[in-house]
């Protein structure tokens, strides 16, 4: 199938790089977003998100004249839905002895509704947003059929998850293997033709529900593996062991690859997607549910380490380094670092945070414009995110900028010897010695 014009709905971390990649590879793309500010920013040639390499691809796309923006979808050969699917913040559901979060699919359904008036015979619609199993078939198809066209007969429908790593989106979008799940085999084939425009990785065609499940399995697998690392950090502390040393030795085993503990698991993927399995089958997803609980409670474990360093938290002045959900990205969604700061504040500490990738930080958190400003009056410096620039800090230089002589490392980023030589007492997550 040949695609002259496509519409990409949702111009966030996935939709915008995807739209840019298609346009840069010769397809006419109309980027659609419900947020007028985002559209205005992009129309000016500016970006509303930071992602390495995105500016280049975006500018190539704009220069080609093939990337334009609109508030609403227009007639096209294919439609890609890349809108967020967070979980509902307003309630938890209960069932099978569990209290669990449920997916917020309102943006997906609104995007499908927006396509209805412009959907034509022979069009392809692809859902990319991470969704609970069967969403494409049971929820999206009926909405699109409001057009009077029949899925599988008049139009083609597929699910193709994005699997790119924030921080490496532009490269991984092209290089990673891509799964296309067709509601019908013809939809799978059409999806393959569409993504072959720029994807260099292998393109695997399957059915829609398998593709949905593949996406959730990948992130759930990672979540559970981080949960065991986090649980090991608690056990190591109890037994007077350095978990980082223990993990590095265990990982010498040829079939063991333990991930890294930390202050918790964040982002809009790994900390969200496993809930979609729990929601879809609360009676079966026991291990998945437990891992979520371990990871969601890890910020509290991190808080106790700061408490150990300072004795008490009330009124204490703390510099928090990093608010992003992981190193070297500007994304603060579901960030465990922000959660730790909130917990410190609740315990009465006076926290000043510094997030170099998003200096304005988050509402409710006092943010410094520079490292110097963050540490100037601190009693304790807490490393929450191992941004490269924080890992590279010279403790001797830092000692000149701050009265603090206590430091807490949640990420095994700082060398105890160097920090102690510079006069700091260093507390490390998962170290019981
Ligand atoms: N984390 C740890 N310890 C580790 C690794 C990660 O605590 O050893 C934490 C991070 O600090 C972060 C969270 O886990 O808070 C998630 O970070 P991540 O780098 O593992 O993953 P994401 O959310 O940036 O991207 C994941 C990727 N999925 C997998 O690796 C299976 C990516 O390929 C997906 O495309 C993305 O989710 C997504 O959009 O679903």
Tab-separated table of C-alpha atoms and ligand atoms in Angstrom:
chain	number	residue	atom	x	y	z
A	1	UNK	CA	0.000	0.000	0.000
A	2	UNK	CA	1.226	3.500	-0.835
A	3	UNK	CA	0.912	6.394	1.599
A	4	UNK	CA	0.956	9.925	0.234
A	5	UNK	CA	-0.482	11.675	3.240
A	6	UNK	CA	-0.819	10.634	6.877
A	7	UNK	CA	-2.212	12.243	10.003
A	8	UNK	CA	-0.421	11.792	13.321
A	9	UNK	CA	-2.658	12.466	16.310
A	10	UNK	CA	-0.776	13.492	19.448
A	11	UNK	CA	2.501	15.427	19.095
A	12	UNK	CA	4.280	14.372	22.266
A	13	UNK	CA	7.433	12.339	22.883
A	14	UNK	CA	6.338	9.664	20.389
A	15	UNK	CA	3.991	11.423	17.975
A	16	UNK	CA	6.307	14.313	17.164
A	17	UNK	CA	9.419	12.226	16.392
A	18	UNK	CA	7.229	9.836	14.386
A	19	UNK	CA	5.588	12.635	12.393
A	20	UNK	CA	9.004	14.202	11.760
A	21	UNK	CA	10.511	10.891	10.653
A	22	UNK	CA	7.732	10.257	8.117
A	23	UNK	CA	7.954	13.783	6.725
A	24	UNK	CA	11.749	13.590	6.533
A	25	UNK	CA	11.274	10.403	4.478
A	26	UNK	CA	9.008	11.926	1.850
A	27	UNK	CA	5.482	11.468	3.240
A	28	UNK	CA	3.169	14.439	3.624
A	29	UNK	CA	2.285	14.602	7.328
A	30	UNK	CA	-0.373	16.561	9.153
A	31	UNK	CA	0.447	16.665	12.858
A	32	UNK	CA	-2.630	17.006	15.051
A	33	UNK	CA	-2.796	18.012	18.681
A	34	UNK	CA	-5.593	19.230	20.954
A	35	UNK	CA	-3.203	21.608	22.733
A	36	UNK	CA	-3.154	24.975	20.927
A	37	UNK	CA	0.076	26.024	22.700
A	38	UNK	CA	1.876	22.947	21.405
A	39	UNK	CA	0.672	23.663	17.861
A	40	UNK	CA	1.752	27.313	18.086
A	41	UNK	CA	5.195	26.343	19.385
A	42	UNK	CA	5.737	23.805	16.608
A	43	UNK	CA	4.418	26.155	13.942
A	44	UNK	CA	7.048	28.677	15.049
A	45	UNK	CA	9.669	25.987	14.529
A	46	UNK	CA	10.287	25.540	18.254
A	47	UNK	CA	10.070	22.337	20.263
A	48	UNK	CA	8.008	21.854	23.418
A	49	UNK	CA	9.987	18.779	24.480
A	50	UNK	CA	13.686	18.038	24.710
A	51	UNK	CA	14.949	14.850	23.168
A	52	UNK	CA	18.445	14.297	21.755
A	53	UNK	CA	18.463	14.417	17.961
A	54	UNK	CA	14.827	15.532	17.681
A	55	UNK	CA	15.626	19.092	16.630
A	56	UNK	CA	17.536	17.877	13.551
A	57	UNK	CA	14.818	15.526	12.321
A	58	UNK	CA	12.119	18.088	13.104
A	59	UNK	CA	13.956	20.820	11.190
A	60	UNK	CA	14.569	18.536	8.217
A	61	UNK	CA	10.848	17.746	8.210
A	62	UNK	CA	9.852	21.413	8.417
A	63	UNK	CA	12.299	22.459	5.718
A	64	UNK	CA	10.886	19.796	3.393
A	65	UNK	CA	7.512	21.556	3.624
A	66	UNK	CA	5.870	18.186	4.205
A	67	UNK	CA	5.135	18.620	7.929
A	68	UNK	CA	2.176	20.847	8.770
A	69	UNK	CA	-0.048	21.161	11.814
A	70	UNK	CA	-3.739	21.186	12.476
A	71	UNK	CA	-6.179	21.090	15.382
A	72	UNK	CA	-8.244	18.400	13.697
A	73	UNK	CA	-7.498	15.407	11.487
A	74	UNK	CA	-7.923	15.866	7.752
A	75	UNK	CA	-8.517	13.271	5.044
A	76	UNK	CA	-5.448	11.057	4.667
A	77	UNK	CA	-4.338	7.561	3.644
A	78	UNK	CA	-3.413	6.607	7.205
A	79	UNK	CA	-3.946	7.842	10.748
A	80	UNK	CA	-1.579	7.185	13.626
A	81	UNK	CA	-2.854	7.661	17.174
A	82	UNK	CA	0.000	8.454	19.567
A	83	UNK	CA	-1.748	10.055	22.514
A	84	UNK	CA	-0.974	9.446	26.195
A	85	UNK	CA	-2.587	6.607	28.143
A	86	UNK	CA	-1.803	7.383	31.775
A	87	UNK	CA	-3.809	5.829	34.576
A	88	UNK	CA	-6.824	7.451	36.163
A	89	UNK	CA	-5.654	9.735	38.936
A	90	UNK	CA	-9.143	10.098	40.374
A	91	UNK	CA	-9.852	6.590	41.550
A	92	UNK	CA	-8.623	3.080	42.278
A	93	UNK	CA	-10.636	-0.026	41.488
A	94	UNK	CA	-10.861	-3.015	43.815
A	95	UNK	CA	-11.089	-6.652	42.891
A	96	UNK	CA	-9.538	-10.061	43.595
A	97	UNK	CA	-8.113	-8.725	46.882
A	98	UNK	CA	-6.237	-5.900	45.128
A	99	UNK	CA	-6.641	-2.130	44.842
A	100	UNK	CA	-5.394	-1.091	41.465
A	101	UNK	CA	-5.012	1.787	39.061
A	102	UNK	CA	-6.929	1.743	35.787
A	103	UNK	CA	-5.987	3.054	32.361
A	104	UNK	CA	-7.253	6.445	31.281
A	105	UNK	CA	-8.220	5.812	27.664
A	106	UNK	CA	-10.112	9.048	27.159
A	107	UNK	CA	-7.452	10.544	24.891
A	108	UNK	CA	-7.412	7.416	22.680
A	109	UNK	CA	-11.179	7.379	22.365
A	110	UNK	CA	-11.294	11.130	21.663
A	111	UNK	CA	-8.652	10.697	18.937
A	112	UNK	CA	-10.662	7.863	17.354
A	113	UNK	CA	-13.810	10.054	17.494
A	114	UNK	CA	-11.896	12.868	15.792
A	115	UNK	CA	-10.958	10.542	12.919
A	116	UNK	CA	-14.570	9.410	12.302
A	117	UNK	CA	-15.659	12.373	10.100
A	118	UNK	CA	-12.601	12.068	7.814
A	119	UNK	CA	-12.286	8.284	7.671
A	120	UNK	CA	-12.573	6.949	4.120
A	121	UNK	CA	-12.801	3.540	2.494
A	122	UNK	CA	-9.343	1.923	2.268
A	123	UNK	CA	-7.753	4.012	5.043
A	124	UNK	CA	-5.415	2.521	7.633
A	125	UNK	CA	-5.666	3.495	11.308
A	126	UNK	CA	-2.849	2.541	13.674
A	127	UNK	CA	-3.025	2.841	17.446
A	128	UNK	CA	0.430	3.305	18.994
A	129	UNK	CA	-0.550	4.284	22.538
A	130	UNK	CA	0.147	1.630	25.163
A	131	UNK	CA	-3.226	0.132	26.040
A	132	UNK	CA	-4.774	-2.774	27.964
A	133	UNK	CA	-5.168	-5.992	25.966
A	134	UNK	CA	-8.076	-5.901	23.450
A	135	UNK	CA	-8.372	-2.085	23.375
A	136	UNK	CA	-7.888	-1.907	19.581
A	137	UNK	CA	-10.541	-4.490	18.797
A	138	UNK	CA	-13.044	-3.884	21.596
A	139	UNK	CA	-12.859	-0.101	22.027
A	140	UNK	CA	-11.219	1.652	19.061
A	141	UNK	CA	-12.856	-0.326	16.243
A	142	UNK	CA	-16.447	0.361	17.418
A	143	UNK	CA	-15.716	4.102	17.649
A	144	UNK	CA	-14.283	4.194	14.113
A	145	UNK	CA	-17.289	2.227	12.856
A	146	UNK	CA	-19.504	5.184	13.808
A	147	UNK	CA	-18.352	6.431	10.394
A	148	UNK	CA	-20.611	3.826	8.830
A	149	UNK	CA	-17.543	1.979	7.525
A	150	UNK	CA	-16.793	-1.549	8.696
A	151	UNK	CA	-13.438	-2.434	10.263
A	152	UNK	CA	-11.567	-5.079	8.270
A	153	UNK	CA	-13.832	-4.607	5.246
A	154	UNK	CA	-13.902	-0.871	4.547
A	155	UNK	CA	-10.954	0.330	6.575
A	156	UNK	CA	-7.871	-1.310	8.062
A	157	UNK	CA	-7.019	-1.179	11.766
A	158	UNK	CA	-3.783	-2.150	13.506
A	159	UNK	CA	-1.912	-1.758	16.771
A	160	UNK	CA	1.787	-0.936	16.730
A	161	UNK	CA	3.425	-0.139	20.046
A	162	UNK	CA	6.230	2.345	20.326
A	163	UNK	CA	9.155	0.747	22.167
A	164	UNK	CA	11.720	3.517	22.129
A	165	UNK	CA	13.777	4.564	25.108
A	166	UNK	CA	13.390	8.178	26.225
A	167	UNK	CA	16.753	9.833	25.636
A	168	UNK	CA	17.293	7.687	22.528
A	169	UNK	CA	13.926	8.024	20.822
A	170	UNK	CA	15.100	9.341	17.469
A	171	UNK	CA	17.668	6.575	16.946
A	172	UNK	CA	15.548	3.748	18.356
A	173	UNK	CA	12.495	4.754	16.311
A	174	UNK	CA	14.479	3.903	13.192
A	175	UNK	CA	16.619	1.025	14.433
A	176	UNK	CA	14.425	-0.982	16.822
A	177	UNK	CA	12.365	-3.944	15.704
A	178	UNK	CA	8.759	-2.882	15.187
A	179	UNK	CA	5.668	-5.000	15.867
A	180	UNK	CA	2.533	-4.440	13.793
A	181	UNK	CA	-0.603	-6.147	15.025
A	182	UNK	CA	-3.327	-6.159	12.399
A	183	UNK	CA	-6.949	-6.665	13.367
A	184	UNK	CA	-6.955	-8.433	9.991
A	185	UNK	CA	-3.933	-9.793	8.060
A	186	UNK	CA	-4.421	-7.070	5.425
A	187	UNK	CA	-4.154	-4.400	8.122
A	188	UNK	CA	-0.900	-5.968	9.358
A	189	UNK	CA	0.532	-5.891	5.828
A	190	UNK	CA	-0.530	-2.281	5.315
A	191	UNK	CA	1.047	-1.342	8.660
A	192	UNK	CA	4.265	-3.010	7.564
A	193	UNK	CA	4.266	-0.955	4.341
A	194	UNK	CA	3.663	2.224	6.318
A	195	UNK	CA	6.461	1.861	8.861
A	196	UNK	CA	8.889	0.486	6.263
A	197	UNK	CA	9.079	4.115	5.079
A	198	UNK	CA	11.644	4.837	7.811
A	199	UNK	CA	12.099	1.783	10.075
A	200	UNK	CA	15.391	-0.041	9.493
A	201	UNK	CA	14.832	-2.660	12.225
A	202	UNK	CA	12.915	-5.869	11.644
A	203	UNK	CA	9.144	-5.421	11.188
A	204	UNK	CA	7.145	-8.291	12.651
A	205	UNK	CA	3.496	-8.692	11.731
A	206	UNK	CA	1.059	-10.321	14.141
A	207	UNK	CA	-2.494	-9.750	15.386
A	208	UNK	CA	-3.557	-6.654	17.324
A	209	UNK	CA	-4.064	-8.221	20.741
A	210	UNK	CA	-0.725	-10.054	20.607
A	211	UNK	CA	0.981	-6.761	19.784
A	212	UNK	CA	-0.768	-5.074	22.720
A	213	UNK	CA	0.323	-7.852	25.023
A	214	UNK	CA	3.931	-7.798	23.738
A	215	UNK	CA	4.238	-4.143	24.674
A	216	UNK	CA	2.886	-4.684	28.178
A	217	UNK	CA	5.023	-7.788	28.688
A	218	UNK	CA	8.228	-5.920	27.864
A	219	UNK	CA	7.664	-3.162	30.376
A	220	UNK	CA	6.228	-5.472	33.024
A	221	UNK	CA	9.274	-7.710	32.710
A	222	UNK	CA	11.497	-4.701	33.351
A	223	UNK	CA	9.371	-3.474	36.244
A	224	UNK	CA	9.555	-6.835	37.982
A	225	UNK	CA	13.306	-6.997	37.464
A	226	UNK	CA	13.773	-3.539	38.973
A	227	UNK	CA	11.483	-4.548	41.856
A	228	UNK	CA	13.735	-7.448	42.782
A	229	UNK	CA	16.765	-5.125	42.646
A	230	UNK	CA	14.939	-2.708	44.954
A	231	UNK	CA	14.008	-5.524	47.316
A	232	UNK	CA	17.643	-6.649	47.324
A	233	UNK	CA	18.640	-3.110	48.371
A	234	UNK	CA	16.391	-3.387	51.425
A	235	UNK	CA	17.678	-6.853	52.286
A	236	UNK	CA	21.308	-5.756	51.886
A	237	UNK	CA	20.771	-2.860	54.219
A	238	UNK	CA	19.260	-5.220	56.825
A	239	UNK	CA	22.192	-7.641	56.557
A	240	UNK	CA	24.973	-5.069	56.590
A	241	UNK	CA	25.867	-5.675	52.953
A	242	UNK	CA	26.687	-3.273	50.075
A	243	UNK	CA	24.028	-4.192	47.496
A	244	UNK	CA	26.039	-2.656	44.635
A	245	UNK	CA	29.007	-4.860	45.372
A	246	UNK	CA	26.744	-7.908	45.769
A	247	UNK	CA	24.965	-7.192	42.453
A	248	UNK	CA	28.207	-6.699	40.556
A	249	UNK	CA	29.488	-10.046	41.831
A	250	UNK	CA	26.181	-11.848	41.165
A	251	UNK	CA	26.181	-10.428	37.638
A	252	UNK	CA	29.411	-12.256	36.891
A	253	UNK	CA	27.219	-15.359	36.666
A	254	UNK	CA	26.560	-15.960	32.970
A	255	UNK	CA	22.780	-16.164	33.372
A	256	UNK	CA	22.238	-13.422	35.948
A	257	UNK	CA	21.658	-9.749	35.078
A	258	UNK	CA	20.308	-7.916	38.101
A	259	UNK	CA	19.255	-4.343	37.374
A	260	UNK	CA	19.985	-1.325	39.565
A	261	UNK	CA	18.062	-0.348	42.682
A	262	UNK	CA	17.167	3.295	43.156
A	263	UNK	CA	14.581	5.577	44.748
A	264	UNK	CA	11.769	4.014	42.710
A	265	UNK	CA	10.487	3.459	39.194
A	266	UNK	CA	9.032	6.327	37.224
A	267	UNK	CA	8.166	7.552	33.780
A	268	UNK	CA	4.968	7.109	31.883
A	269	UNK	CA	5.745	3.535	30.809
A	270	UNK	CA	7.283	1.116	33.253
A	271	UNK	CA	5.458	2.468	36.293
A	272	UNK	CA	2.130	2.562	34.444
A	273	UNK	CA	1.872	-0.296	31.971
A	274	UNK	CA	1.918	-3.239	34.427
A	275	UNK	CA	-1.284	-1.824	35.931
A	276	UNK	CA	-2.990	-2.454	32.570
A	277	UNK	CA	-2.483	-6.191	33.112
A	278	UNK	CA	-3.714	-5.971	36.700
A	279	UNK	CA	-6.776	-4.070	35.521
A	280	UNK	CA	-7.480	-6.541	32.731
A	281	UNK	CA	-7.023	-9.650	34.923
A	282	UNK	CA	-6.801	-8.814	38.645
A	283	UNK	CA	-7.362	-12.458	39.550
A	284	UNK	CA	-4.223	-13.552	37.680
A	285	UNK	CA	-1.684	-10.731	37.877
A	286	UNK	CA	-0.317	-11.438	41.378
A	287	UNK	CA	3.423	-11.143	40.783
A	288	UNK	CA	2.914	-8.065	38.619
A	289	UNK	CA	0.844	-6.444	41.361
A	290	UNK	CA	3.405	-7.179	44.061
A	291	UNK	CA	6.260	-5.762	41.979
A	292	UNK	CA	4.287	-2.553	41.472
A	293	UNK	CA	3.807	-2.281	45.208
A	294	UNK	CA	7.518	-2.802	45.888
A	295	UNK	CA	8.517	-0.148	43.353
A	296	UNK	CA	5.844	2.323	44.420
A	297	UNK	CA	6.992	2.077	48.038
A	298	UNK	CA	10.673	2.538	47.207
A	299	UNK	CA	10.576	6.367	47.590
A	300	UNK	CA	9.679	5.765	51.263
A	301	UNK	CA	12.689	3.502	51.633
A	302	UNK	CA	14.803	6.285	50.094
A	303	UNK	CA	13.318	8.781	52.529
A	304	UNK	CA	14.433	6.661	55.472
A	305	UNK	CA	18.007	6.824	54.224
A	306	UNK	CA	17.953	10.642	54.303
A	307	UNK	CA	16.453	10.397	57.769
A	308	UNK	CA	19.305	8.116	58.803
A	309	UNK	CA	21.822	10.684	57.512
A	310	UNK	CA	20.223	13.671	59.216
A	311	UNK	CA	18.703	12.135	62.352
A	312	UNK	CA	15.509	14.119	62.038
A	313	UNK	CA	14.027	15.843	58.996
A	314	UNK	CA	11.908	18.619	60.470
A	315	UNK	CA	13.280	22.026	59.508
A	316	UNK	CA	16.411	20.570	57.910
A	317	UNK	CA	17.770	22.189	54.749
A	318	UNK	CA	18.252	19.694	51.934
A	319	UNK	CA	19.559	20.142	48.393
A	320	UNK	CA	17.913	17.592	46.075
A	321	UNK	CA	19.827	16.930	42.871
A	322	UNK	CA	17.567	15.853	40.002
A	323	UNK	CA	13.806	15.624	39.577
A	324	UNK	CA	13.568	13.777	36.266
A	325	UNK	CA	12.336	10.189	36.210
A	326	UNK	CA	15.728	8.992	34.991
A	327	UNK	CA	19.145	10.376	33.999
A	328	UNK	CA	19.728	12.878	31.227
A	329	UNK	CA	16.109	13.432	30.226
A	330	UNK	CA	13.786	16.374	30.950
A	331	UNK	CA	10.739	14.194	31.636
A	332	UNK	CA	9.286	14.561	35.129
A	333	UNK	CA	6.268	12.282	34.697
A	334	UNK	CA	5.714	9.819	37.567
A	335	UNK	CA	9.159	10.703	38.797
A	336	UNK	CA	10.273	8.902	41.958
A	337	UNK	CA	12.757	11.728	42.580
A	338	UNK	CA	9.888	14.206	42.800
A	339	UNK	CA	8.063	11.763	45.059
A	340	UNK	CA	11.043	11.629	47.435
A	341	UNK	CA	11.121	15.450	47.533
A	342	UNK	CA	7.404	15.516	48.386
A	343	UNK	CA	7.941	12.986	51.174
A	344	UNK	CA	10.839	15.031	52.561
A	345	UNK	CA	8.655	18.129	52.511
A	346	UNK	CA	5.843	16.274	54.280
A	347	UNK	CA	8.349	15.294	56.962
A	348	UNK	CA	9.075	19.003	57.479
A	349	UNK	CA	12.362	19.313	55.576
A	350	UNK	CA	13.111	22.499	53.602
A	351	UNK	CA	14.079	21.178	50.217
A	352	UNK	CA	15.628	23.144	47.398
A	353	UNK	CA	15.833	21.080	44.215
A	354	UNK	CA	17.908	21.524	41.083
A	355	UNK	CA	16.849	19.888	37.821
A	356	UNK	CA	19.221	21.035	35.053
A	357	UNK	CA	16.991	19.653	32.257
A	358	UNK	CA	13.904	21.480	33.542
A	359	UNK	CA	15.020	24.311	35.837
A	360	UNK	CA	11.433	25.433	36.489
A	361	UNK	CA	10.813	22.035	38.108
A	362	UNK	CA	7.365	21.204	39.397
A	363	UNK	CA	4.709	23.209	41.218
A	364	UNK	CA	5.064	22.849	44.974
A	365	UNK	CA	8.807	22.211	44.821
A	366	UNK	CA	11.222	25.085	45.379
A	367	UNK	CA	13.666	24.922	42.497
A	368	UNK	CA	17.068	26.552	42.229
A	369	UNK	CA	18.335	27.941	38.940
A	370	UNK	CA	21.789	26.475	39.467
A	371	UNK	CA	23.656	23.869	41.453
A	372	UNK	CA	25.401	26.615	43.427
A	373	UNK	CA	22.075	28.089	44.469
A	374	UNK	CA	20.662	24.701	45.447
A	375	UNK	CA	23.536	23.755	47.754
A	376	UNK	CA	24.435	27.196	49.132
A	377	UNK	CA	22.584	26.813	52.424
A	378	UNK	CA	22.105	23.036	52.499
A	379	UNK	CA	22.934	20.751	55.399
A	380	UNK	CA	22.653	17.638	53.279
A	381	UNK	CA	22.990	16.966	49.550
A	382	UNK	CA	20.805	14.199	48.178
A	383	UNK	CA	21.502	12.748	44.747
A	384	UNK	CA	18.191	11.520	43.326
A	385	UNK	CA	18.941	11.292	39.592
A	386	UNK	CA	22.308	10.331	38.146
A	387	UNK	CA	22.441	12.938	35.370
A	388	UNK	CA	25.950	12.777	33.856
A	389	UNK	CA	26.785	16.237	35.197
A	390	UNK	CA	25.966	15.148	38.760
A	391	UNK	CA	27.949	11.929	38.458
A	392	UNK	CA	30.932	14.005	37.345
A	393	UNK	CA	30.745	16.411	40.298
A	394	UNK	CA	34.043	16.944	42.039
A	395	UNK	CA	33.270	16.666	45.779
A	396	UNK	CA	36.268	18.833	46.688
A	397	UNK	CA	34.909	21.658	44.508
A	398	UNK	CA	31.395	21.156	45.816
A	399	UNK	CA	32.665	21.379	49.395
A	400	UNK	CA	33.640	24.985	48.650
A	401	UNK	CA	30.084	25.844	47.524
A	402	UNK	CA	28.152	24.401	50.449
A	403	UNK	CA	28.214	24.185	54.222
A	404	UNK	CA	26.805	20.617	53.912
A	405	UNK	CA	29.012	17.770	55.018
A	406	UNK	CA	26.384	15.079	54.636
A	407	UNK	CA	25.604	13.527	51.266
A	408	UNK	CA	23.175	10.804	50.225
A	409	UNK	CA	23.640	8.833	47.019
A	410	UNK	CA	20.541	6.963	45.823
A	411	UNK	CA	22.218	5.766	42.597
A	412	UNK	CA	25.689	4.478	43.374
A	413	UNK	CA	27.036	7.400	41.373
A	414	UNK	CA	29.608	8.794	43.757
A	415	UNK	CA	32.841	7.239	44.949
A	416	UNK	CA	32.788	6.898	48.754
A	417	UNK	CA	36.560	7.402	48.925
A	418	UNK	CA	36.513	10.680	46.975
A	419	UNK	CA	33.556	12.093	48.884
A	420	UNK	CA	34.973	11.139	52.221
A	421	UNK	CA	38.374	12.601	51.283
A	422	UNK	CA	36.544	15.865	50.500
A	423	UNK	CA	35.117	15.897	54.018
A	424	UNK	CA	31.625	14.492	53.354
A	425	UNK	CA	29.916	11.691	55.210
A	426	UNK	CA	28.346	9.700	52.371
A	427	UNK	CA	25.234	7.551	52.825
A	428	UNK	CA	24.414	5.157	49.987
A	429	UNK	CA	21.124	3.448	49.149
A	430	UNK	CA	21.234	-0.274	49.821
A	431	UNK	CA	24.424	-0.166	51.830
A	432	UNK	CA	24.139	-1.479	55.365
A	433	UNK	CA	27.768	-1.186	56.381
B	1	LIG	N1	15.290	2.137	36.677
B	1	LIG	C1	15.848	1.649	37.851
B	1	LIG	N2	16.799	0.684	37.749
B	1	LIG	C2	17.230	0.200	36.547
B	1	LIG	C3	16.667	0.702	35.379
B	1	LIG	C4	15.685	1.671	35.465
B	1	LIG	O1	15.475	2.048	38.962
B	1	LIG	O2	18.121	-0.652	36.558
B	1	LIG	C5	14.234	3.163	36.756
B	1	LIG	C6	14.597	4.464	36.058
B	1	LIG	O3	15.337	5.312	36.895
B	1	LIG	C7	13.230	4.999	35.721
B	1	LIG	C8	12.413	3.746	35.443
B	1	LIG	O4	13.122	2.682	36.041
B	1	LIG	O5	12.659	5.693	36.834
B	1	LIG	C9	12.175	3.428	33.993
B	1	LIG	O6	13.335	3.722	33.210
B	1	LIG	P1	13.826	2.809	31.998
B	1	LIG	O7	15.035	3.406	31.431
B	1	LIG	O8	13.898	1.409	32.421
B	1	LIG	O9	12.620	2.821	30.979
B	1	LIG	P2	11.784	3.963	30.239
B	1	LIG	O10	10.507	4.142	30.986
B	1	LIG	O11	12.594	5.156	29.943
B	1	LIG	O12	11.497	3.227	28.834
B	1	LIG	C10	10.873	1.965	28.817
B	1	LIG	C11	11.627	1.052	27.852
B	1	LIG	N3	11.171	-0.322	27.982
B	1	LIG	C12	12.012	-1.346	28.239
B	1	LIG	O13	13.201	-1.178	28.374
B	1	LIG	C13	11.419	-2.705	28.303
B	1	LIG	C14	11.432	1.537	26.442
B	1	LIG	O14	12.023	0.639	25.500
B	1	LIG	C15	9.951	1.675	26.135
B	1	LIG	O15	9.713	2.145	24.820
B	1	LIG	C16	9.371	2.678	27.107
B	1	LIG	O16	9.523	2.140	28.425
B	1	LIG	C17	7.920	2.899	26.772
B	1	LIG	O17	7.609	3.939	26.189
B	1	LIG	O18	7.086	2.015	27.034
